[in-house]
PDB file of C-alpha atoms in Angstrom:
ATOM      1  CA  UNK A   1       3.742  20.052  20.511  1.00 55.00           C
ATOM      2  CA  UNK A   2       4.312  16.625  22.020  1.00 59.00           C
ATOM      3  CA  UNK A   3       1.606  13.967  21.944  1.00 66.00           C
ATOM      4  CA  UNK A   4       1.091  13.993  25.716  1.00 71.00           C
ATOM      5  CA  UNK A   5       0.359  17.738  25.718  1.00 86.00           C
ATOM      6  CA  UNK A   6      -2.570  17.059  23.369  1.00 94.00           C
ATOM      7  CA  UNK A   7      -4.169  14.484  25.645  1.00 94.00           C
ATOM      8  CA  UNK A   8      -6.357  16.861  27.706  1.00 95.00           C
ATOM      9  CA  UNK A   9      -7.711  18.440  24.532  1.00 96.00           C
ATOM     10  CA  UNK A  10      -8.273  15.060  22.913  1.00 97.00           C
ATOM     11  CA  UNK A  11     -10.066  13.754  26.001  1.00 96.00           C
ATOM     12  CA  UNK A  12     -12.506  16.648  25.879  1.00 97.00           C
ATOM     13  CA  UNK A  13     -13.762  15.242  22.561  1.00 97.00           C
ATOM     14  CA  UNK A  14     -13.751  11.533  23.447  1.00 97.00           C
ATOM     15  CA  UNK A  15     -16.903   9.519  22.850  1.00 96.00           C
ATOM     16  CA  UNK A  16     -17.643   6.080  24.263  1.00 96.00           C
ATOM     17  CA  UNK A  17     -18.457   3.645  21.455  1.00 95.00           C
ATOM     18  CA  UNK A  18     -19.471  -0.006  21.305  1.00 93.00           C
ATOM     19  CA  UNK A  19     -18.137  -2.547  18.832  1.00 90.00           C
ATOM     20  CA  UNK A  20     -20.340  -5.172  17.141  1.00 88.00           C
ATOM     21  CA  UNK A  21     -19.088  -7.698  19.744  1.00 89.00           C
ATOM     22  CA  UNK A  22     -20.409  -5.355  22.503  1.00 92.00           C
ATOM     23  CA  UNK A  23     -16.960  -4.391  23.783  1.00 92.00           C
ATOM     24  CA  UNK A  24     -16.474  -0.669  24.369  1.00 95.00           C
ATOM     25  CA  UNK A  25     -13.733   1.739  23.357  1.00 96.00           C
ATOM     26  CA  UNK A  26     -12.882   5.427  23.481  1.00 97.00           C
ATOM     27  CA  UNK A  27     -13.146   7.114  20.100  1.00 98.00           C
ATOM     28  CA  UNK A  28     -12.692  10.451  18.417  1.00 98.00           C
ATOM     29  CA  UNK A  29     -14.611  11.386  15.280  1.00 98.00           C
ATOM     30  CA  UNK A  30     -13.036  12.724  12.124  1.00 97.00           C
ATOM     31  CA  UNK A  31     -14.974  15.975  12.527  1.00 97.00           C
ATOM     32  CA  UNK A  32     -13.593  16.480  16.038  1.00 98.00           C
ATOM     33  CA  UNK A  33     -10.063  15.574  14.931  1.00 98.00           C
ATOM     34  CA  UNK A  34     -10.400  18.314  12.311  1.00 97.00           C
ATOM     35  CA  UNK A  35     -11.429  20.793  15.000  1.00 97.00           C
ATOM     36  CA  UNK A  36      -8.376  19.918  17.114  1.00 97.00           C
ATOM     37  CA  UNK A  37      -6.107  20.196  14.075  1.00 97.00           C
ATOM     38  CA  UNK A  38      -7.479  23.674  13.378  1.00 97.00           C
ATOM     39  CA  UNK A  39      -7.130  24.760  17.004  1.00 96.00           C
ATOM     40  CA  UNK A  40      -3.533  23.565  17.294  1.00 96.00           C
ATOM     41  CA  UNK A  41      -2.319  24.143  13.744  1.00 96.00           C
ATOM     42  CA  UNK A  42      -1.068  20.564  13.638  1.00 97.00           C
ATOM     43  CA  UNK A  43      -1.519  18.111  10.748  1.00 97.00           C
ATOM     44  CA  UNK A  44      -4.492  15.770  11.004  1.00 98.00           C
ATOM     45  CA  UNK A  45      -2.161  12.753  10.944  1.00 98.00           C
ATOM     46  CA  UNK A  46      -0.402  14.040  14.060  1.00 97.00           C
ATOM     47  CA  UNK A  47      -3.739  14.426  15.850  1.00 98.00           C
ATOM     48  CA  UNK A  48      -4.659  10.836  15.011  1.00 98.00           C
ATOM     49  CA  UNK A  49      -1.235   9.619  16.155  1.00 97.00           C
ATOM     50  CA  UNK A  50      -1.581  11.453  19.461  1.00 97.00           C
ATOM     51  CA  UNK A  51      -5.054   9.957  19.953  1.00 97.00           C
ATOM     52  CA  UNK A  52      -3.826   6.416  19.367  1.00 98.00           C
ATOM     53  CA  UNK A  53      -0.865   7.001  21.664  1.00 96.00           C
ATOM     54  CA  UNK A  54      -3.383   7.926  24.377  1.00 96.00           C
ATOM     55  CA  UNK A  55      -5.517   4.843  23.730  1.00 97.00           C
ATOM     56  CA  UNK A  56      -8.180   6.774  21.816  1.00 98.00           C
ATOM     57  CA  UNK A  57      -9.291   5.248  18.514  1.00 98.00           C
ATOM     58  CA  UNK A  58      -9.938   7.531  15.547  1.00 98.00           C
ATOM     59  CA  UNK A  59     -13.398   6.281  14.604  1.00 97.00           C
ATOM     60  CA  UNK A  60     -12.415   5.817  10.969  1.00 97.00           C
ATOM     61  CA  UNK A  61     -10.073   3.006  12.072  1.00 98.00           C
ATOM     62  CA  UNK A  62     -12.470   1.363  14.522  1.00 96.00           C
ATOM     63  CA  UNK A  63     -13.190  -1.570  12.203  1.00 95.00           C
ATOM     64  CA  UNK A  64      -9.446  -2.226  11.941  1.00 96.00           C
ATOM     65  CA  UNK A  65      -9.555  -3.059  15.641  1.00 93.00           C
ATOM     66  CA  UNK A  66      -9.211  -6.679  16.741  1.00 90.00           C
ATOM     67  CA  UNK A  67      -7.021  -7.300  13.683  1.00 96.00           C
ATOM     68  CA  UNK A  68      -4.877  -4.253  14.489  1.00 97.00           C
ATOM     69  CA  UNK A  69      -4.119  -2.899  17.955  1.00 97.00           C
ATOM     70  CA  UNK A  70      -3.772   0.812  18.726  1.00 97.00           C
ATOM     71  CA  UNK A  71      -0.015   0.297  18.642  1.00 98.00           C
ATOM     72  CA  UNK A  72      -0.274  -1.362  15.220  1.00 98.00           C
ATOM     73  CA  UNK A  73      -2.420   1.452  13.850  1.00 98.00           C
ATOM     74  CA  UNK A  74      -0.006   4.046  15.213  1.00 98.00           C
ATOM     75  CA  UNK A  75       2.877   2.229  13.578  1.00 98.00           C
ATOM     76  CA  UNK A  76       1.075   2.232  10.231  1.00 98.00           C
ATOM     77  CA  UNK A  77       0.311   5.943  10.525  1.00 98.00           C
ATOM     78  CA  UNK A  78       4.012   6.566  11.088  1.00 98.00           C
ATOM     79  CA  UNK A  79       5.011   4.464   8.059  1.00 98.00           C
ATOM     80  CA  UNK A  80       5.890   5.512   4.530  1.00 98.00           C
ATOM     81  CA  UNK A  81       5.381   3.321   1.476  1.00 98.00           C
ATOM     82  CA  UNK A  82       6.334   3.975  -2.146  1.00 98.00           C
ATOM     83  CA  UNK A  83       3.820   2.763  -4.745  1.00 98.00           C
ATOM     84  CA  UNK A  84       5.541   2.482  -8.118  1.00 98.00           C
ATOM     85  CA  UNK A  85       3.027   2.501 -10.960  1.00 98.00           C
ATOM     86  CA  UNK A  86      -0.542   3.766 -10.565  1.00 98.00           C
ATOM     87  CA  UNK A  87      -2.458   1.660 -13.071  1.00 96.00           C
ATOM     88  CA  UNK A  88      -4.543  -1.450 -12.463  1.00 95.00           C
ATOM     89  CA  UNK A  89      -2.482  -2.677  -9.520  1.00 97.00           C
ATOM     90  CA  UNK A  90      -1.238   0.657  -8.239  1.00 98.00           C
ATOM     91  CA  UNK A  91      -4.565   2.450  -8.153  1.00 98.00           C
ATOM     92  CA  UNK A  92      -6.114  -0.266  -6.005  1.00 98.00           C
ATOM     93  CA  UNK A  93      -3.012  -0.565  -3.818  1.00 98.00           C
ATOM     94  CA  UNK A  94      -3.180   3.185  -3.197  1.00 98.00           C
ATOM     95  CA  UNK A  95      -6.861   2.950  -2.246  1.00 98.00           C
ATOM     96  CA  UNK A  96      -6.299   0.084   0.209  1.00 98.00           C
ATOM     97  CA  UNK A  97      -3.225   1.628   1.845  1.00 98.00           C
ATOM     98  CA  UNK A  98      -5.007   4.942   2.340  1.00 98.00           C
ATOM     99  CA  UNK A  99      -8.033   3.251   3.898  1.00 98.00           C
ATOM    100  CA  UNK A 100      -6.028   1.044   6.260  1.00 98.00           C
ATOM    101  CA  UNK A 101      -4.066   4.109   7.375  1.00 98.00           C
ATOM    102  CA  UNK A 102      -0.536   4.077   5.965  1.00 98.00           C
ATOM    103  CA  UNK A 103       0.440   7.579   7.022  1.00 98.00           C
ATOM    104  CA  UNK A 104       2.726   8.616   4.174  1.00 98.00           C
ATOM    105  CA  UNK A 105       2.536   7.538   0.546  1.00 98.00           C
ATOM    106  CA  UNK A 106       5.003   8.218  -2.239  1.00 98.00           C
ATOM    107  CA  UNK A 107       3.015   7.776  -5.459  1.00 98.00           C
ATOM    108  CA  UNK A 108       5.024   7.388  -8.641  1.00 98.00           C
ATOM    109  CA  UNK A 109       3.939   7.294 -12.289  1.00 98.00           C
ATOM    110  CA  UNK A 110       4.824   9.410 -15.318  1.00 98.00           C
ATOM    111  CA  UNK A 111       1.791   8.278 -17.293  1.00 97.00           C
ATOM    112  CA  UNK A 112      -1.638   9.765 -17.935  1.00 98.00           C
ATOM    113  CA  UNK A 113      -4.960   7.984 -18.377  1.00 97.00           C
ATOM    114  CA  UNK A 114      -6.301   6.772 -21.706  1.00 96.00           C
ATOM    115  CA  UNK A 115      -9.604   5.151 -22.553  1.00 96.00           C
ATOM    116  CA  UNK A 116      -8.225   1.602 -22.450  1.00 94.00           C
ATOM    117  CA  UNK A 117      -7.591   2.030 -18.711  1.00 94.00           C
ATOM    118  CA  UNK A 118     -11.280   2.288 -17.853  1.00 96.00           C
ATOM    119  CA  UNK A 119     -11.874  -1.480 -17.664  1.00 94.00           C
ATOM    120  CA  UNK A 120      -9.635  -2.051 -14.636  1.00 95.00           C
ATOM    121  CA  UNK A 121      -7.860   1.008 -13.251  1.00 95.00           C
ATOM    122  CA  UNK A 122      -9.651   2.201 -10.137  1.00 95.00           C
ATOM    123  CA  UNK A 123      -8.404   5.758 -10.488  1.00 96.00           C
ATOM    124  CA  UNK A 124      -9.566   6.110 -14.083  1.00 97.00           C
ATOM    125  CA  UNK A 125     -12.873   7.590 -15.209  1.00 96.00           C
ATOM    126  CA  UNK A 126     -13.992   9.309 -18.401  1.00 97.00           C
ATOM    127  CA  UNK A 127     -13.365  12.734 -16.869  1.00 96.00           C
ATOM    128  CA  UNK A 128      -9.726  11.756 -16.166  1.00 96.00           C
ATOM    129  CA  UNK A 129      -8.768  10.781 -19.728  1.00 97.00           C
ATOM    130  CA  UNK A 130      -5.526  12.562 -20.567  1.00 97.00           C
ATOM    131  CA  UNK A 131      -4.891  13.562 -16.959  1.00 97.00           C
ATOM    132  CA  UNK A 132      -1.945  12.587 -14.789  1.00 98.00           C
ATOM    133  CA  UNK A 133      -2.265   9.319 -12.873  1.00 98.00           C
ATOM    134  CA  UNK A 134      -0.243  10.861 -10.051  1.00 98.00           C
ATOM    135  CA  UNK A 135      -2.612  13.787  -9.698  1.00 97.00           C
ATOM    136  CA  UNK A 136      -5.668  11.514  -9.758  1.00 98.00           C
ATOM    137  CA  UNK A 137      -4.114   9.292  -7.077  1.00 98.00           C
ATOM    138  CA  UNK A 138      -3.338  12.279  -4.848  1.00 98.00           C
ATOM    139  CA  UNK A 139      -6.890  13.610  -5.153  1.00 98.00           C
ATOM    140  CA  UNK A 140      -8.349  10.179  -4.400  1.00 98.00           C
ATOM    141  CA  UNK A 141      -6.291   9.770  -1.230  1.00 98.00           C
ATOM    142  CA  UNK A 142      -7.286  13.256  -0.076  1.00 97.00           C
ATOM    143  CA  UNK A 143     -10.940  12.364  -0.628  1.00 97.00           C
ATOM    144  CA  UNK A 144     -10.923   9.138   1.353  1.00 97.00           C
ATOM    145  CA  UNK A 145      -8.336   9.820   4.077  1.00 98.00           C
ATOM    146  CA  UNK A 146      -7.241  13.443   4.450  1.00 98.00           C
ATOM    147  CA  UNK A 147      -4.815  12.541   7.246  1.00 98.00           C
ATOM    148  CA  UNK A 148      -2.507  10.761   4.800  1.00 98.00           C
ATOM    149  CA  UNK A 149       0.505  12.741   3.602  1.00 98.00           C
ATOM    150  CA  UNK A 150       0.958  12.229  -0.145  1.00 98.00           C
ATOM    151  CA  UNK A 151       4.148  12.797  -2.114  1.00 98.00           C
ATOM    152  CA  UNK A 152       3.678  12.530  -5.874  1.00 98.00           C
ATOM    153  CA  UNK A 153       6.404  11.998  -8.442  1.00 98.00           C
ATOM    154  CA  UNK A 154       5.031  12.278 -11.956  1.00 98.00           C
ATOM    155  CA  UNK A 155       8.010  10.524 -13.527  1.00 97.00           C
ATOM    156  CA  UNK A 156       8.783   7.041 -14.746  1.00 97.00           C
ATOM    157  CA  UNK A 157      11.187   5.097 -12.545  1.00 97.00           C
ATOM    158  CA  UNK A 158      14.682   4.802 -14.024  1.00 97.00           C
ATOM    159  CA  UNK A 159      18.082   3.596 -12.888  1.00 97.00           C
ATOM    160  CA  UNK A 160      19.045   7.250 -12.442  1.00 97.00           C
ATOM    161  CA  UNK A 161      16.155   8.423 -10.289  1.00 97.00           C
ATOM    162  CA  UNK A 162      15.257   5.226  -8.439  1.00 97.00           C
ATOM    163  CA  UNK A 163      17.118   5.837  -5.207  1.00 97.00           C
ATOM    164  CA  UNK A 164      15.889   9.430  -4.952  1.00 98.00           C
ATOM    165  CA  UNK A 165      12.287   8.315  -5.516  1.00 98.00           C
ATOM    166  CA  UNK A 166      12.548   5.736  -2.723  1.00 98.00           C
ATOM    167  CA  UNK A 167      14.127   8.123  -0.223  1.00 97.00           C
ATOM    168  CA  UNK A 168      12.355   7.931   3.117  1.00 97.00           C
ATOM    169  CA  UNK A 169      10.201   4.918   2.228  1.00 98.00           C
ATOM    170  CA  UNK A 170      10.273   1.798   4.379  1.00 98.00           C
ATOM    171  CA  UNK A 171       9.217  -0.450   1.531  1.00 98.00           C
ATOM    172  CA  UNK A 172       8.257  -0.283  -2.140  1.00 98.00           C
ATOM    173  CA  UNK A 173       5.299  -1.897  -3.863  1.00 98.00           C
ATOM    174  CA  UNK A 174       5.903  -2.887  -7.468  1.00 98.00           C
ATOM    175  CA  UNK A 175       2.862  -2.173  -9.609  1.00 97.00           C
ATOM    176  CA  UNK A 176       4.788  -1.940 -12.880  1.00 96.00           C
ATOM    177  CA  UNK A 177       3.882  -3.651 -16.126  1.00 91.00           C
ATOM    178  CA  UNK A 178       7.266  -4.611 -17.576  1.00 92.00           C
ATOM    179  CA  UNK A 179       9.884  -7.051 -16.357  1.00 94.00           C
ATOM    180  CA  UNK A 180      12.707  -4.661 -17.254  1.00 93.00           C
ATOM    181  CA  UNK A 181      11.255  -1.970 -14.999  1.00 95.00           C
ATOM    182  CA  UNK A 182      10.807  -4.454 -12.169  1.00 96.00           C
ATOM    183  CA  UNK A 183      14.524  -5.222 -12.251  1.00 97.00           C
ATOM    184  CA  UNK A 184      15.283  -1.485 -12.137  1.00 97.00           C
ATOM    185  CA  UNK A 185      13.050  -1.075  -9.091  1.00 98.00           C
ATOM    186  CA  UNK A 186      14.541  -4.120  -7.405  1.00 98.00           C
ATOM    187  CA  UNK A 187      18.062  -2.734  -7.895  1.00 97.00           C
ATOM    188  CA  UNK A 188      17.024   0.605  -6.404  1.00 98.00           C
ATOM    189  CA  UNK A 189      15.438  -1.141  -3.414  1.00 98.00           C
ATOM    190  CA  UNK A 190      18.581  -3.176  -2.782  1.00 97.00           C
ATOM    191  CA  UNK A 191      20.677   0.006  -2.874  1.00 97.00           C
ATOM    192  CA  UNK A 192      18.365   1.755  -0.416  1.00 98.00           C
ATOM    193  CA  UNK A 193      18.103  -1.398   1.741  1.00 98.00           C
ATOM    194  CA  UNK A 194      14.310  -1.688   1.737  1.00 98.00           C
ATOM    195  CA  UNK A 195      12.064  -4.638   0.833  1.00 98.00           C
ATOM    196  CA  UNK A 196       9.975  -4.778  -2.311  1.00 98.00           C
ATOM    197  CA  UNK A 197       6.617  -6.450  -2.841  1.00 98.00           C
ATOM    198  CA  UNK A 198       6.326  -7.355  -6.510  1.00 98.00           C
ATOM    199  CA  UNK A 199       3.225  -8.457  -8.383  1.00 97.00           C
ATOM    200  CA  UNK A 200       2.246  -9.025 -11.991  1.00 96.00           C
ATOM    201  CA  UNK A 201      -1.133  -9.584 -13.592  1.00 95.00           C
ATOM    202  CA  UNK A 202      -2.364 -10.937 -16.907  1.00 93.00           C
ATOM    203  CA  UNK A 203      -5.933 -11.742 -17.844  1.00 92.00           C
ATOM    204  CA  UNK A 204      -7.525 -13.207 -14.722  1.00 94.00           C
ATOM    205  CA  UNK A 205      -4.278 -14.508 -13.223  1.00 95.00           C
ATOM    206  CA  UNK A 206      -1.486 -13.016 -11.184  1.00 96.00           C
ATOM    207  CA  UNK A 207       1.667 -13.638  -9.223  1.00 97.00           C
ATOM    208  CA  UNK A 208       3.369 -12.020  -6.248  1.00 98.00           C
ATOM    209  CA  UNK A 209       6.568 -12.272  -4.237  1.00 98.00           C
ATOM    210  CA  UNK A 210       8.389 -10.440  -1.443  1.00 98.00           C
ATOM    211  CA  UNK A 211      12.067  -9.579  -1.784  1.00 97.00           C
ATOM    212  CA  UNK A 212      14.339  -8.294   0.980  1.00 97.00           C
ATOM    213  CA  UNK A 213      17.644  -6.576   0.120  1.00 97.00           C
ATOM    214  CA  UNK A 214      19.788  -9.707   0.607  1.00 95.00           C
ATOM    215  CA  UNK A 215      17.428 -12.075  -1.235  1.00 96.00           C
ATOM    216  CA  UNK A 216      18.180 -13.368  -4.762  1.00 94.00           C
ATOM    217  CA  UNK A 217      14.900 -11.864  -5.894  1.00 95.00           C
ATOM    218  CA  UNK A 218      13.533 -11.516  -9.398  1.00 96.00           C
ATOM    219  CA  UNK A 219      16.300 -13.457 -11.116  1.00 94.00           C
ATOM    220  CA  UNK A 220      14.885 -16.618  -9.519  1.00 94.00           C
ATOM    221  CA  UNK A 221      11.642 -15.937 -11.376  1.00 93.00           C
ATOM    222  CA  UNK A 222      12.726 -14.396 -14.668  1.00 92.00           C
ATOM    223  CA  UNK A 223      16.403 -15.332 -14.947  1.00 91.00           C
ATOM    224  CA  UNK A 224      19.245 -12.802 -15.038  1.00 91.00           C
ATOM    225  CA  UNK A 225      18.102  -9.285 -15.984  1.00 89.00           C
ATOM    226  CA  UNK A 226      20.286  -9.175 -19.076  1.00 87.00           C
ATOM    227  CA  UNK A 227      18.616 -12.259 -20.548  1.00 79.00           C
ATOM    228  CA  UNK A 228      15.119 -11.898 -19.085  1.00 71.00           C
ATOM    229  CA  UNK A 229      12.267 -10.892 -21.391  1.00 74.00           C
ATOM    230  CA  UNK A 230      11.643  -7.158 -21.309  1.00 69.00           C
ATOM    231  CA  UNK A 231       7.881  -7.609 -21.015  1.00 68.00           C
ATOM    232  CA  UNK A 232       5.695 -10.297 -19.509  1.00 66.00           C
ATOM    233  CA  UNK A 233       2.441 -11.490 -20.984  1.00 62.00           C
ATOM    234  CA  UNK A 234       0.433  -8.565 -19.565  1.00 67.00           C
ATOM    235  CA  UNK A 235       0.437  -6.672 -22.842  1.00 63.00           C
ATOM    236  CA  UNK A 236      -0.755  -9.610 -24.951  1.00 65.00           C
ATOM    237  CA  UNK A 237      -3.136 -11.211 -22.438  1.00 72.00           C
ATOM    238  CA  UNK A 238      -4.853  -8.035 -21.282  1.00 82.00           C
ATOM    239  CA  UNK A 239      -6.020  -7.613 -17.702  1.00 90.00           C
ATOM    240  CA  UNK A 240      -9.407  -8.046 -16.084  1.00 94.00           C
ATOM    241  CA  UNK A 241     -10.457  -5.822 -13.204  1.00 95.00           C
ATOM    242  CA  UNK A 242     -10.920  -8.631 -10.689  1.00 96.00           C
ATOM    243  CA  UNK A 243      -7.428  -9.955 -11.388  1.00 95.00           C
ATOM    244  CA  UNK A 244      -5.926  -6.536 -10.666  1.00 96.00           C
ATOM    245  CA  UNK A 245      -7.935  -6.026  -7.471  1.00 97.00           C
ATOM    246  CA  UNK A 246      -7.119  -9.526  -6.196  1.00 97.00           C
ATOM    247  CA  UNK A 247      -3.361  -9.147  -6.602  1.00 97.00           C
ATOM    248  CA  UNK A 248      -3.406  -5.600  -5.229  1.00 98.00           C
ATOM    249  CA  UNK A 249      -5.009  -6.991  -2.072  1.00 98.00           C
ATOM    250  CA  UNK A 250      -2.254  -9.619  -1.827  1.00 98.00           C
ATOM    251  CA  UNK A 251       0.406  -6.901  -2.077  1.00 98.00           C
ATOM    252  CA  UNK A 252      -1.285  -4.798   0.618  1.00 98.00           C
ATOM    253  CA  UNK A 253      -1.603  -7.759   2.985  1.00 98.00           C
ATOM    254  CA  UNK A 254       2.133  -8.389   2.688  1.00 98.00           C
ATOM    255  CA  UNK A 255       2.915  -4.673   3.073  1.00 98.00           C
ATOM    256  CA  UNK A 256       0.930  -4.516   6.311  1.00 98.00           C
ATOM    257  CA  UNK A 257       2.733  -7.581   7.663  1.00 98.00           C
ATOM    258  CA  UNK A 258       6.166  -6.139   6.863  1.00 98.00           C
ATOM    259  CA  UNK A 259       5.408  -2.727   8.359  1.00 98.00           C
ATOM    260  CA  UNK A 260       4.184  -4.390  11.562  1.00 98.00           C
ATOM    261  CA  UNK A 261       7.195  -6.755  11.716  1.00 97.00           C
ATOM    262  CA  UNK A 262       4.935  -9.745  11.302  1.00 97.00           C
ATOM    263  CA  UNK A 263       6.030 -12.798   9.303  1.00 94.00           C
ATOM    264  CA  UNK A 264       5.661 -12.326   5.577  1.00 95.00           C
ATOM    265  CA  UNK A 265       4.254 -15.368   3.838  1.00 94.00           C
ATOM    266  CA  UNK A 266       5.743 -14.613   0.418  1.00 98.00           C
ATOM    267  CA  UNK A 267       9.408 -13.914   1.104  1.00 96.00           C
ATOM    268  CA  UNK A 268      11.492 -16.107  -1.216  1.00 95.00           C
ATOM    269  CA  UNK A 269       8.280 -17.619  -2.535  1.00 97.00           C
ATOM    270  CA  UNK A 270       6.158 -17.133  -5.617  1.00 97.00           C
ATOM    271  CA  UNK A 271       2.407 -16.974  -5.119  1.00 98.00           C
ATOM    272  CA  UNK A 272       0.368 -17.640  -8.247  1.00 97.00           C
ATOM    273  CA  UNK A 273      -3.397 -17.291  -8.561  1.00 97.00           C
ATOM    274  CA  UNK A 274      -5.992 -17.939 -11.252  1.00 96.00           C
ATOM    275  CA  UNK A 275      -8.950 -15.930 -10.081  1.00 95.00           C
ATOM    276  CA  UNK A 276     -11.413 -17.303 -12.637  1.00 94.00           C
ATOM    277  CA  UNK A 277     -11.336 -20.802 -11.101  1.00 95.00           C
ATOM    278  CA  UNK A 278     -10.115 -19.815  -7.604  1.00 96.00           C
ATOM    279  CA  UNK A 279      -6.928 -21.861  -7.696  1.00 97.00           C
ATOM    280  CA  UNK A 280      -3.682 -20.785  -6.039  1.00 97.00           C
ATOM    281  CA  UNK A 281      -0.189 -22.228  -5.888  1.00 97.00           C
ATOM    282  CA  UNK A 282       2.757 -21.322  -3.668  1.00 96.00           C
ATOM    283  CA  UNK A 283       6.287 -22.148  -4.779  1.00 95.00           C
ATOM    284  CA  UNK A 284       9.527 -21.847  -2.848  1.00 94.00           C
ATOM    285  CA  UNK A 285      12.346 -19.971  -4.571  1.00 92.00           C
ATOM    286  CA  UNK A 286      14.798 -20.764  -6.014  1.00 79.00           C
ATOM    287  CA  UNK A 287      13.903 -23.729  -8.146  1.00 48.00           C
ATOM    288  CA  UNK A 288      10.147 -23.211  -8.045  1.00 48.00           C
ATOM    289  CA  UNK A 289       9.506 -26.326  -5.999  1.00 46.00           C
ATOM    290  CA  UNK A 290       5.767 -26.612  -5.526  1.00 46.00           C
ATOM    291  CA  UNK A 291       4.883 -26.085  -1.858  1.00 47.00           C
ATOM    292  CA  UNK A 292       1.104 -26.069  -1.770  1.00 41.00           C
ATOM    293  CA  UNK A 293      -1.873 -26.079  -4.059  1.00 39.00           C
ATOM    294  CA  UNK A 294      -5.412 -25.055  -3.125  1.00 42.00           C
TER     295      UNK A 294
END
């Protein structure tokens, strides 16, 4: 069923709504979108896409308006992002992407929760100890945005499975905790010709960069992969919850920009933040020439 054939049915459920700035818009509620999905046998995501295509805003995205147009929201709903690692960074990245409306998520992690995750990992809770991070992420997305299509891969990323894991994704978000694994992901992204948003966290600080397939990438930060340290300082410095959430937000902001073909602020740059004293620095790569300090 094509989007335009759904328009009469969608319009029978339209409600006029008013934004905080007093401007009006046509909206459809989640409950009514469910009804249409049941009547037509179509996925909820397709109903929301058809609504946006007809200028009707799914109410759950109404507060995205002004920052995102209907066309932007439709583009996000038709996008697919791979989140590699579902711990402190990845759990929060998954939450943000689902709420903003990235239509398809590939969620990748071979790990399960342990008690030490509870201080910072959004998907962890005492009832999840010993359970798969992938399964918890899938359930969380289904709870907060049932229109999102979730593909889970309960495996660790390797050089052998990397390209298969990334199949169909338009970009990858690096939420890994070792430098060696980041290089493996970067290599897979270059082979599949998609950009990668990479972040690392330690204590209350973090860093992030954006790498497109033809960019030098991680070697400008860590040196060549064969001589780079296998692990960063994450393991020894620990990680505080607000550091993880802060850098996850940075990754999601860059992901949204890339998916909407907007300029990315962090391509060939290294963003560094110390959340405890609210200082940030932005360096141009290669050479780490300081560009700005706040």
